């Protein structure tokens, strides 16, 4: 059974094989990269267990219901209630020099023309060795 989760950008329901856990896949709807979670998303599990078809009062076009966490200062619920924490501030832009690939190592590079000439020379040497072996075998033995 595939893992079912929602795209964090467009909320598209995605299903993918278990072997893709922990990898990034491209959302077919918004074409952004999404990390495959280790298990089904809670809202997807609940919907698949209930099997809430449109004929039983479910609305196929309605957006999925999401959990909305309360602010951190609101402690009206029990101690186990989840609290809202704002996202971490964006990192400062990096002023350093961007990473540069190391220079290629100087080596022996053959052009296609030189490769063909080398192959023809090797073929000529093989034909010559065969001919010499044939002549030696025929006249000396």
Coordinates of N, CA and C in Angstrom, one line a residue:
X1 N 0.8 -1.2 0.0 CA 0.0 0.0 0.0 C 0.9 1.2 0.0
X2 N 0.6 2.2 -0.9 CA 1.5 3.4 -1.0 C 1.3 4.3 0.2
X3 N 2.4 5.1 0.4 CA 2.3 6.2 1.4 C 1.5 7.3 0.8
X4 N 0.5 7.9 1.5 CA -0.3 9.0 1.0 C 0.0 10.2 1.9
X5 N 0.3 11.3 1.2 CA 0.5 12.6 1.9 C 0.1 13.7 1.0
X6 N 0.2 14.9 1.5 CA -0.2 16.1 0.7 C 1.0 16.9 0.4
X7 N 1.0 17.5 -0.7 CA 2.1 18.5 -1.1 C 2.0 19.7 -0.2
X8 N 3.1 20.1 0.3 CA 3.1 21.2 1.3 C 2.9 22.6 0.6
X9 N 3.0 22.6 -0.8 CA 2.9 23.8 -1.5 C 1.4 24.0 -2.1
X10 N 0.9 22.9 -2.7 CA -0.4 23.1 -3.3 C -1.5 22.2 -2.7
X11 N -1.2 21.4 -1.7 CA -2.1 20.6 -1.0 C -2.7 19.5 -1.8
X12 N -2.0 19.1 -2.9 CA -2.4 18.0 -3.8 C -2.1 16.7 -3.0
X13 N -3.1 15.7 -3.1 CA -2.9 14.4 -2.4 C -2.0 13.6 -3.3
X14 N -0.9 13.1 -2.7 CA 0.1 12.3 -3.4 C 0.1 10.9 -2.8
X15 N 0.4 9.9 -3.6 CA 0.6 8.5 -3.1 C 1.9 8.0 -3.8
X16 N 2.8 7.4 -3.0 CA 4.0 7.0 -3.6 C 4.5 5.7 -2.8
X17 N 5.3 4.9 -3.5 CA 5.8 3.6 -2.9 C 6.6 3.8 -1.7
X18 N 6.6 2.8 -0.8 CA 7.4 2.9 0.4 C 8.9 3.0 0.2
X19 N 9.4 2.5 -0.9 CA 10.8 2.6 -1.2 C 11.3 4.0 -1.4
X20 N 10.4 5.0 -1.6 CA 10.7 6.4 -1.8 C 10.7 7.2 -0.5
X21 N 10.6 6.5 0.7 CA 10.6 7.3 1.9 C 11.9 8.0 2.1
X22 N 11.8 9.3 2.5 CA 13.0 10.1 2.7 C 13.6 10.7 1.5
X23 N 13.0 10.5 0.3 CA 13.5 11.1 -0.9 C 12.6 12.3 -1.3
X24 N 13.2 13.1 -2.2 CA 12.4 14.2 -2.7 C 11.8 13.8 -4.0
X25 N 10.5 14.1 -4.2 CA 9.8 13.8 -5.4 C 9.2 15.1 -5.9
X26 N 8.9 15.2 -7.2 CA 8.3 16.4 -7.8 C 6.8 16.2 -7.8
X27 N 6.1 17.2 -7.3 CA 4.6 17.2 -7.3 C 4.1 17.3 -8.7
X28 N 3.2 16.5 -9.1 CA 2.8 16.5 -10.5 C 1.9 17.8 -10.8
X29 N 1.4 18.4 -9.7 CA 0.5 19.5 -9.9 C 1.2 20.8 -9.9
X30 N 2.1 21.1 -8.9 CA 2.8 22.4 -8.9 C 4.2 22.3 -9.3
X31 N 4.7 21.1 -9.5 CA 6.1 20.8 -10.0 C 7.2 21.3 -9.0
X32 N 6.9 21.3 -7.7 CA 7.9 21.6 -6.7 C 8.3 20.4 -6.1
X33 N 9.5 20.4 -5.5 CA 10.1 19.2 -4.9 C 9.5 19.1 -3.4
X34 N 9.0 17.9 -3.1 CA 8.4 17.6 -1.8 C 9.1 16.4 -1.2
X35 N 9.4 16.4 0.1 CA 10.0 15.3 0.8 C 9.0 14.3 1.2
X36 N 9.2 13.0 0.8 CA 8.3 11.9 1.1 C 8.4 11.6 2.6
X37 N 7.3 11.7 3.4 CA 7.4 11.4 4.8 C 7.5 9.9 5.1
X38 N 7.9 9.6 6.4 CA 8.1 8.2 6.7 C 6.8 7.5 6.9
X39 N 5.7 8.2 7.1 CA 4.4 7.6 7.3 C 3.3 8.5 6.7
X40 N 2.1 7.9 6.6 CA 1.0 8.6 6.0 C 0.7 9.9 6.9
X41 N 0.3 10.9 6.2 CA -0.1 12.2 6.9 C -1.4 11.9 7.7
X42 N -1.6 12.5 8.9 CA -2.7 12.2 9.7 C -4.0 12.4 9.1
X43 N -4.2 13.6 8.4 CA -5.5 13.9 7.7 C -5.8 12.9 6.6
X44 N -4.8 12.3 5.9 CA -5.0 11.4 4.9 C -5.4 10.0 5.5
X45 N -4.7 9.6 6.6 CA -5.1 8.3 7.2 C -6.6 8.4 7.7
X46 N -7.0 9.5 8.3 CA -8.3 9.6 8.8 C -9.3 9.5 7.7
X47 N -9.1 10.2 6.6 CA -10.0 10.1 5.4 C -10.1 8.8 4.8
X48 N -8.9 8.1 4.7 CA -9.0 6.7 4.1 C -9.6 5.7 5.0
X49 N -9.5 5.8 6.3 CA -10.2 4.9 7.2 C -11.7 5.1 7.2
X50 N -12.1 6.3 7.3 CA -13.5 6.6 7.3 C -14.2 6.3 5.9
X51 N -13.4 6.5 4.9 CA -14.0 6.3 3.5 C -15.2 7.2 3.3
X52 N -15.0 8.5 3.5 CA -16.1 9.4 3.5 C -16.4 9.8 2.0
X53 N -17.2 9.0 1.3 CA -17.6 9.3 -0.1 C -18.5 10.4 -0.1
X54 N -18.6 11.1 -1.3 CA -19.6 12.2 -1.4 C -21.0 11.8 -1.2
X55 N -21.4 10.6 -1.4 CA -22.8 10.2 -1.2 C -23.2 10.2 0.3
X56 N -22.1 10.1 1.2 CA -22.4 10.1 2.6 C -22.2 11.5 3.2
X57 N -22.3 12.5 2.5 CA -22.2 13.8 3.0 C -20.9 14.5 2.8
X58 N -19.9 13.8 2.3 CA -18.6 14.4 2.1 C -18.6 15.2 0.8
X59 N -17.8 16.3 0.7 CA -17.8 17.1 -0.4 C -16.5 16.9 -1.1
X60 N -16.5 16.4 -2.3 CA -15.3 16.1 -3.1 C -14.5 17.3 -3.4
X61 N -15.2 18.5 -3.6 CA -14.5 19.7 -4.0 C -14.0 20.5 -2.8
X62 N -14.4 20.1 -1.6 CA -14.1 20.9 -0.4 C -12.6 20.7 -0.1
X63 N -11.9 21.8 0.4 CA -10.5 21.7 0.7 C -10.4 20.8 2.0
X64 N -9.3 20.1 2.1 CA -9.1 19.3 3.3 C -9.1 20.1 4.6
X65 N -9.6 19.5 5.7 CA -9.6 20.2 6.9 C -8.2 20.1 7.5
X66 N -7.7 21.2 8.1 CA -6.3 21.2 8.6 C -6.4 21.5 10.1
X67 N -5.5 21.0 10.9 CA -5.3 21.4 12.3 C -4.8 22.8 12.4
X68 N -5.4 23.6 13.1 CA -4.9 25.0 13.4 C -4.5 25.1 14.8
X69 N -3.2 25.3 15.1 CA -2.7 25.3 16.4 C -3.0 26.7 17.0
X70 N -3.1 26.7 18.4 CA -3.4 27.9 19.1 C -2.1 28.6 19.3
X71 N -2.1 30.0 19.5 CA -0.9 30.7 19.8 C -0.2 30.2 21.1
X72 N 1.1 30.5 21.2 CA 1.8 30.0 22.4 C 1.4 30.6 23.7
X73 N 0.8 31.8 23.7 CA 0.4 32.4 24.9 C -0.9 31.9 25.4
X74 N -1.7 31.2 24.6 CA -3.0 30.7 25.0 C -2.9 29.3 25.7
X75 N -3.0 29.3 27.0 CA -2.8 28.0 27.7 C -4.2 27.5 28.3
X76 N -5.3 27.9 27.6 CA -6.6 27.5 28.1 C -6.8 26.0 28.0
X77 N -6.1 25.3 27.1 CA -6.3 23.9 27.0 C -5.2 23.2 27.9
X78 N -5.3 21.9 28.0 CA -4.4 21.2 28.8 C -2.9 21.4 28.5
X79 N -2.0 20.8 29.3 CA -0.6 21.0 29.1 C -0.2 20.2 27.8
X80 N -0.9 19.2 27.4 CA -0.5 18.4 26.3 C -1.0 19.0 25.0
X81 N -1.7 20.1 25.0 CA -2.2 20.7 23.7 C -1.0 21.3 22.9
X82 N -1.0 21.1 21.6 CA 0.0 21.7 20.8 C 0.0 23.2 20.8
X83 N 1.1 23.8 20.7 CA 1.1 25.3 20.7 C 1.8 25.7 19.4
X84 N 1.5 26.9 19.1 CA 2.0 27.5 17.8 C 3.3 28.2 18.1
X85 N 4.3 27.9 17.3 CA 5.5 28.6 17.4 C 5.9 29.1 16.0
X86 N 6.2 30.4 15.9 CA 6.5 31.0 14.6 C 7.7 30.4 13.9
X87 N 7.7 30.4 12.6 CA 8.8 29.9 11.9 C 10.1 30.6 12.2
X88 N 11.2 29.9 12.1 CA 12.5 30.5 12.4 C 12.8 31.6 11.4
X89 N 13.5 32.7 11.8 CA 13.7 33.7 10.8 C 14.6 33.2 9.7
X90 N 14.4 33.9 8.6 CA 15.2 33.5 7.4 C 16.7 33.8 7.6
X91 N 17.5 32.9 7.1 CA 19.0 33.1 7.3 C 19.5 34.3 6.6
X92 N 20.5 35.0 7.1 CA 21.1 36.1 6.5 C 21.7 35.7 5.2
X93 N 21.7 36.6 4.2 CA 22.3 36.2 2.9 C 23.8 36.1 3.1
X94 N 24.3 35.1 2.3 CA 25.8 34.8 2.4 C 26.5 35.8 1.6
X95 N 27.5 36.5 2.2 CA 28.2 37.5 1.4 C 29.5 37.0 0.9
X96 N 29.9 35.7 1.2 CA 31.1 35.2 0.8 C 31.1 34.8 -0.7
X97 N 32.2 34.3 -1.2 CA 32.3 33.9 -2.6 C 31.6 32.6 -2.8
X98 N 30.9 32.4 -3.9 CA 30.2 31.2 -4.2 C 31.2 30.1 -4.4
X99 N 30.7 28.8 -4.2 CA 31.6 27.7 -4.4 C 32.0 27.5 -5.9
X100 N 33.2 27.3 -6.1 CA 33.7 27.1 -7.5 C 34.2 25.7 -7.6
X101 N 33.9 25.1 -8.7 CA 34.4 23.8 -9.0 C 35.9 23.8 -9.2
X102 N 36.6 22.8 -8.7 CA 38.1 22.8 -8.9 C 38.4 22.7 -10.4
X103 N 39.6 23.3 -10.7 CA 40.0 23.3 -12.1 C 40.2 21.8 -12.6
X104 N 39.9 21.5 -13.8 CA 40.0 20.2 -14.3 C 41.5 19.8 -14.4
X105 N 41.8 18.6 -14.1 CA 43.2 18.1 -14.1 C 43.7 18.0 -15.5
X106 N 44.8 18.5 -15.8 CA 45.4 18.5 -17.1 C 45.7 17.0 -17.4
X107 N 45.2 16.5 -18.5 CA 45.5 15.1 -18.9 C 45.5 15.0 -20.4
X108 N 45.6 13.7 -20.8 CA 45.7 13.4 -22.2 C 44.2 13.3 -22.8
X109 N 43.8 14.1 -23.7 CA 42.5 14.1 -24.2 C 42.6 13.9 -25.7
X110 N 41.9 12.9 -26.2 CA 41.9 12.6 -27.6 C 40.7 13.2 -28.3
X111 N 40.9 13.8 -29.4 CA 39.8 14.3 -30.2 C 39.2 13.1 -31.0
X112 N 38.0 13.2 -31.5 CA 37.4 12.1 -32.3 C 38.3 11.7 -33.5
X113 N 39.0 12.7 -34.1 CA 39.8 12.4 -35.2 C 41.1 11.5 -34.8
X114 N 41.7 12.0 -33.7 CA 42.8 11.2 -33.2 C 42.4 9.8 -32.7
X115 N 41.3 9.7 -32.1 CA 40.8 8.4 -31.7 C 40.6 7.4 -32.8
X116 N 40.0 8.0 -33.9 CA 39.9 7.1 -35.1 C 41.2 6.7 -35.7
X117 N 42.2 7.6 -35.8 CA 43.5 7.3 -36.3 C 44.2 6.2 -35.4
X118 N 44.0 6.3 -34.1 CA 44.6 5.4 -33.2 C 44.0 4.0 -33.4
X119 N 42.7 4.0 -33.5 CA 42.0 2.7 -33.7 C 42.4 2.0 -35.0
X120 N 42.5 2.8 -36.1 CA 43.0 2.3 -37.4 C 44.4 1.8 -37.3
X121 N 45.3 2.5 -36.6 CA 46.6 2.0 -36.4 C 46.7 0.7 -35.7
X122 N 45.8 0.5 -34.6 CA 45.8 -0.7 -33.9 C 45.3 -1.8 -34.7
X123 N 44.3 -1.6 -35.5 CA 43.7 -2.6 -36.5 C 44.8 -3.0 -37.5
X124 N 45.6 -2.0 -38.0 CA 46.6 -2.3 -38.9 C 47.7 -3.2 -38.3
X125 N 48.0 -3.0 -37.1 CA 49.0 -3.8 -36.4 C 48.5 -5.2 -36.2
X126 N 47.2 -5.3 -35.8 CA 46.6 -6.7 -35.6 C 46.6 -7.5 -37.0
X127 N 46.2 -6.8 -38.0 CA 46.2 -7.5 -39.4 C 47.6 -7.9 -39.8
X128 N 48.6 -7.0 -39.5 CA 50.0 -7.3 -39.9 C 50.5 -8.5 -39.0
X129 N 50.2 -8.5 -37.8 CA 50.6 -9.6 -36.9 C 50.0 -10.9 -37.4
X130 N 48.7 -10.9 -37.8 CA 48.0 -12.1 -38.3 C 48.7 -12.6 -39.5
X131 N 49.0 -11.7 -40.4 CA 49.6 -12.0 -41.7 C 51.0 -12.6 -41.5
X132 N 51.8 -12.0 -40.6 CA 53.1 -12.6 -40.3 C 53.0 -14.0 -39.7
X133 N 52.0 -14.2 -38.8 CA 51.8 -15.5 -38.2 C 51.4 -16.5 -39.2
X134 N 50.6 -16.1 -40.1 CA 50.1 -17.0 -41.2 C 51.2 -17.4 -42.1
X135 N 52.1 -16.5 -42.5 CA 53.2 -16.8 -43.3 C 54.2 -17.6 -42.6
X136 N 54.5 -17.3 -41.4 CA 55.5 -18.1 -40.6 C 55.0 -19.5 -40.4
X137 N 53.7 -19.7 -40.1 CA 53.2 -21.0 -39.9 C 53.1 -21.8 -41.2
X138 N 52.9 -21.2 -42.3 CA 52.8 -21.9 -43.6 C 54.1 -22.3 -44.1
X139 N 55.2 -21.5 -44.1 CA 56.4 -21.8 -44.7 C 57.5 -22.4 -43.8
X140 N 57.3 -22.2 -42.5 CA 58.3 -22.8 -41.6 C 57.9 -24.1 -41.0
X141 N 56.7 -24.4 -40.9 CA 56.3 -25.6 -40.3 C 55.9 -26.7 -41.3

